[in-house]
PDB file of C-alpha atoms in Angstrom:
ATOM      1  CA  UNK V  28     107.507  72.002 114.927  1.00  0.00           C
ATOM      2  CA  UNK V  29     107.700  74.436 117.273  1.00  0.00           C
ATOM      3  CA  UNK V  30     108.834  77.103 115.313  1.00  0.00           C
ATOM      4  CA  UNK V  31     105.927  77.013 113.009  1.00  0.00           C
ATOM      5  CA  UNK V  32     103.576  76.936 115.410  1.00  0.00           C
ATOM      6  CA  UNK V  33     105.278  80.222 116.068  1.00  0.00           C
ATOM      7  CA  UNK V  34     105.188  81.962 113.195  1.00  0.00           C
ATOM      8  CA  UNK V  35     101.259  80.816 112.614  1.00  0.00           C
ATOM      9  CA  UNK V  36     100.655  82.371 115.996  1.00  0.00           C
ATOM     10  CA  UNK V  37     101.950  85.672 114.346  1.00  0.00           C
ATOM     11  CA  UNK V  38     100.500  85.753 111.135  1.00  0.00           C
ATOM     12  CA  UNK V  39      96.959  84.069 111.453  1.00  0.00           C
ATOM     13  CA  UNK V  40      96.042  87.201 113.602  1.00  0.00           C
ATOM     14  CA  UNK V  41      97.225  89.371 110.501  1.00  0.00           C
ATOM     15  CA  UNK V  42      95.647  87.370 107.920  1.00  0.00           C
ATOM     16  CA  UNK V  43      92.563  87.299 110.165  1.00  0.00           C
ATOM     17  CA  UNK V  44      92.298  91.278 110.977  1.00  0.00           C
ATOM     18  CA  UNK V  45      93.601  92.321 107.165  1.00  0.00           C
ATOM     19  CA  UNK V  46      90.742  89.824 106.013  1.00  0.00           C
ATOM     20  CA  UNK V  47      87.967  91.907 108.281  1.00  0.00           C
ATOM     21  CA  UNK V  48      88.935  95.070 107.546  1.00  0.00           C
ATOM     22  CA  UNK V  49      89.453  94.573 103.675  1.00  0.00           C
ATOM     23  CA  UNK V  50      85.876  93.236 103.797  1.00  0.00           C
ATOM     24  CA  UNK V  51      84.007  95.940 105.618  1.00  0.00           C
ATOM     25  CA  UNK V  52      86.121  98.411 103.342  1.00  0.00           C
ATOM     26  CA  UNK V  53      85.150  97.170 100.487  1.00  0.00           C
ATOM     27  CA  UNK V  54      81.757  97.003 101.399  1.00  0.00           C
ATOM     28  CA  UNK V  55      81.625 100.457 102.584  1.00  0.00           C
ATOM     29  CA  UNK V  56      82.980 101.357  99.372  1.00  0.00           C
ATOM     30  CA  UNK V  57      80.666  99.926  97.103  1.00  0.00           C
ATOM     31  CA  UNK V  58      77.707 101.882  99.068  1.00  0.00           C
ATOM     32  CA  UNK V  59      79.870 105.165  98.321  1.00  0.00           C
ATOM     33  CA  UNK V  60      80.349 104.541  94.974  1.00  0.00           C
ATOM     34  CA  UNK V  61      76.502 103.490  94.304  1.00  0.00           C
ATOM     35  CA  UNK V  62      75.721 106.746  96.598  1.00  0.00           C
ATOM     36  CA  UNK V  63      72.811 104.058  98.604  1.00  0.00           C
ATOM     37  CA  UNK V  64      74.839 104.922 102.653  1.00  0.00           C
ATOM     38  CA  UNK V  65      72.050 104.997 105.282  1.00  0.00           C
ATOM     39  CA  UNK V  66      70.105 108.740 106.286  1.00  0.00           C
ATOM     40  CA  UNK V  67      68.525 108.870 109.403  1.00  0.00           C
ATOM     41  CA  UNK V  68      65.675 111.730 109.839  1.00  0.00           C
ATOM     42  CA  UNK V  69      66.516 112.854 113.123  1.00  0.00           C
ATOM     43  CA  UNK V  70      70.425 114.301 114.277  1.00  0.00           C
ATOM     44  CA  UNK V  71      70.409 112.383 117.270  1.00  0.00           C
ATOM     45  CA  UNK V  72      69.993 108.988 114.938  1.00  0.00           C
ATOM     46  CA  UNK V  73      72.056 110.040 112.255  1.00  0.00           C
ATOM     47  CA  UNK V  74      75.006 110.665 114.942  1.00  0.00           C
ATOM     48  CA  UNK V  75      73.805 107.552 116.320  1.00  0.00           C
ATOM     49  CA  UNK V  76      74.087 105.293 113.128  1.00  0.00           C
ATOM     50  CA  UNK V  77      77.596 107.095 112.392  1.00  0.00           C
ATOM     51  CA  UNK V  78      79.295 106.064 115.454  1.00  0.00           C
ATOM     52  CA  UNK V  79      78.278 102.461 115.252  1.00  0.00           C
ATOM     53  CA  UNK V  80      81.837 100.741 114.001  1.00  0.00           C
ATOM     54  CA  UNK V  81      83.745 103.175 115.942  1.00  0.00           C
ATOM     55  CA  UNK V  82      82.078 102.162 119.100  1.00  0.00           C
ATOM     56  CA  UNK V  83      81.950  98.517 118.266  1.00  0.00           C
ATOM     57  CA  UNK V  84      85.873  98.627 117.618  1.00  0.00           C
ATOM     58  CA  UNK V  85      86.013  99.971 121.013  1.00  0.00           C
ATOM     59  CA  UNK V  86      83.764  97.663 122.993  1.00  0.00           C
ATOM     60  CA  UNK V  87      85.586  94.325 120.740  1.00  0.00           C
ATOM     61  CA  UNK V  88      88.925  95.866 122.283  1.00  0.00           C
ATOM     62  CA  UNK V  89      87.776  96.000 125.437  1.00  0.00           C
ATOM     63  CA  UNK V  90      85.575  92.630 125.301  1.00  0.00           C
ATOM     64  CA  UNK V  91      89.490  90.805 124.434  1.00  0.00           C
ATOM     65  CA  UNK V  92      91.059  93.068 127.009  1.00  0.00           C
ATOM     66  CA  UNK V  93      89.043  91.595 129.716  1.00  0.00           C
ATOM     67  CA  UNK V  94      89.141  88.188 127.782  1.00  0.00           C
ATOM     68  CA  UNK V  95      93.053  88.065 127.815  1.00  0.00           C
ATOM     69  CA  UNK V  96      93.172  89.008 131.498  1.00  0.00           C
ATOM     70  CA  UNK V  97      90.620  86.036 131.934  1.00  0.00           C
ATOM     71  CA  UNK V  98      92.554  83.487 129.522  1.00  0.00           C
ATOM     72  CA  UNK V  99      96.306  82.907 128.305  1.00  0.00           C
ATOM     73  CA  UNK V 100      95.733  84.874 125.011  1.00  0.00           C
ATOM     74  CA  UNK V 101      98.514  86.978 124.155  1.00  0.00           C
ATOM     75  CA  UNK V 102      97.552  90.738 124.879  1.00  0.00           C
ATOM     76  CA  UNK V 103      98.683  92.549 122.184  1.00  0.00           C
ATOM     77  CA  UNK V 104      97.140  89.980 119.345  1.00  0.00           C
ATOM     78  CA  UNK V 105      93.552  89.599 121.357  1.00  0.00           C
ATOM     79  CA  UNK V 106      93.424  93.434 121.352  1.00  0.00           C
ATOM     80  CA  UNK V 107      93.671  93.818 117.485  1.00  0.00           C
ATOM     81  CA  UNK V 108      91.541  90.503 116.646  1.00  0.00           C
ATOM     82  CA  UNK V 109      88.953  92.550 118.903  1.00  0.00           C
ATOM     83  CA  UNK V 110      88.599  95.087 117.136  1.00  0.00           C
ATOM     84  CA  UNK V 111      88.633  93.900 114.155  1.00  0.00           C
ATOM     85  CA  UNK V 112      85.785  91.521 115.306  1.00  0.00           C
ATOM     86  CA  UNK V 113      83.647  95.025 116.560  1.00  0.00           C
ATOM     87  CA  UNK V 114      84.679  96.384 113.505  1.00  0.00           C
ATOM     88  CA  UNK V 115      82.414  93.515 111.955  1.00  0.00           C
ATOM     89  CA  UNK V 116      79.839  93.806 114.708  1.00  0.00           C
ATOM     90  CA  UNK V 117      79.657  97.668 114.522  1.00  0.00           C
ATOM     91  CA  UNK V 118      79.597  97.509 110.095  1.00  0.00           C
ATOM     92  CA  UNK V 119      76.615  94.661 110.743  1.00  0.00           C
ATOM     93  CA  UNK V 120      74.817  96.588 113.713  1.00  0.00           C
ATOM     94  CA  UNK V 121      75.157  99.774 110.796  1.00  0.00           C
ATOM     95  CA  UNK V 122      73.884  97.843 108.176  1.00  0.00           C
ATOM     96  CA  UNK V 123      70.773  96.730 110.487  1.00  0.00           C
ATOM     97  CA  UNK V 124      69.810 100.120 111.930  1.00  0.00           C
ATOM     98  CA  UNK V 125      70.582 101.913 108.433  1.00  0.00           C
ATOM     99  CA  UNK V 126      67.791  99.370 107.083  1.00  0.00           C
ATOM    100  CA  UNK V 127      65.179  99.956 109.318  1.00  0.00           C
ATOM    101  CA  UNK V 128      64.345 103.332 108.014  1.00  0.00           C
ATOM    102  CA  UNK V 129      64.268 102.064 103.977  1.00  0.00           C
ATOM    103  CA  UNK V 130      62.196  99.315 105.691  1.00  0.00           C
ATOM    104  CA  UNK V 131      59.548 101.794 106.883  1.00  0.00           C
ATOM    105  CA  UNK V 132      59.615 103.897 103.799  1.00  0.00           C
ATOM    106  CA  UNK V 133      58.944 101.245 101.589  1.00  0.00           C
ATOM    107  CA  UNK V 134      55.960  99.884 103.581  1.00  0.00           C
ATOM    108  CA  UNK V 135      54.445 103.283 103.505  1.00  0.00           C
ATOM    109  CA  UNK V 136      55.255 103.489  99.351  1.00  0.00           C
ATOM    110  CA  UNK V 137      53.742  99.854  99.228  1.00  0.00           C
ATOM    111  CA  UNK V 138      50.718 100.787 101.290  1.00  0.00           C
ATOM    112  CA  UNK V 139      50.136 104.290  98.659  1.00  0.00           C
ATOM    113  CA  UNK V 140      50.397 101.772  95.898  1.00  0.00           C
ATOM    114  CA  UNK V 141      47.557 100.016  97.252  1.00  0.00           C
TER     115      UNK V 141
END
């Protein structure tokens, strides 16, 4: 019993990270291909709304850094399920602050309309 417990202690992390990542790829993917990726009017928010999933891959590896000093966790699989989990956070924070501005300009189309 032990052993498998083992060898689902290495792979779940895998399967778990390869599942994130194939997911926000894909994603990201299908906005490139349908040419629909978030434009911010301003440099400062464009650079802003570019560096979202780098920084939240940076802040999840730090978040389980400080998390597997707190708790048993092994380091080395906390550090890569962290990222992966900003990864998420950072594609979902993009997603979010990329909407606001199609947001606005359709309420100002809608409010020509009428």
């Amino acid at each position: 019993m032990g052993v498998y417990m083992d060898i689902v202690q290495i792979v779940f992390p895998l399967i778990l990270v390869g599942g994130i990542i194939i997911f926000v790829i894909k994603r990201l993917d299908r906005k490139n291909k349908a040419g629909v990726f978030a434009k911010k009017s301003s440099q400062n928010a464009q650079v802003l709304l570019d560096s979202l999933i780098p920084l939240g891959m940076i802040f999840g590896s730090a978040a389980s850094l400080v998390l597997s000093i707190i708790f048993p966790f092994p380091i080395l699989s906390s550090i890569s399920i962290g990222a992966a989990v900003g990864l998420l956070a950072g594609y979902f924070a993009y997603q979010s602050y990329g909407r606001t501005n199609e947001v606005s300009k359709q309420k100002v189309l809608l409010k020509k309309m009428i």
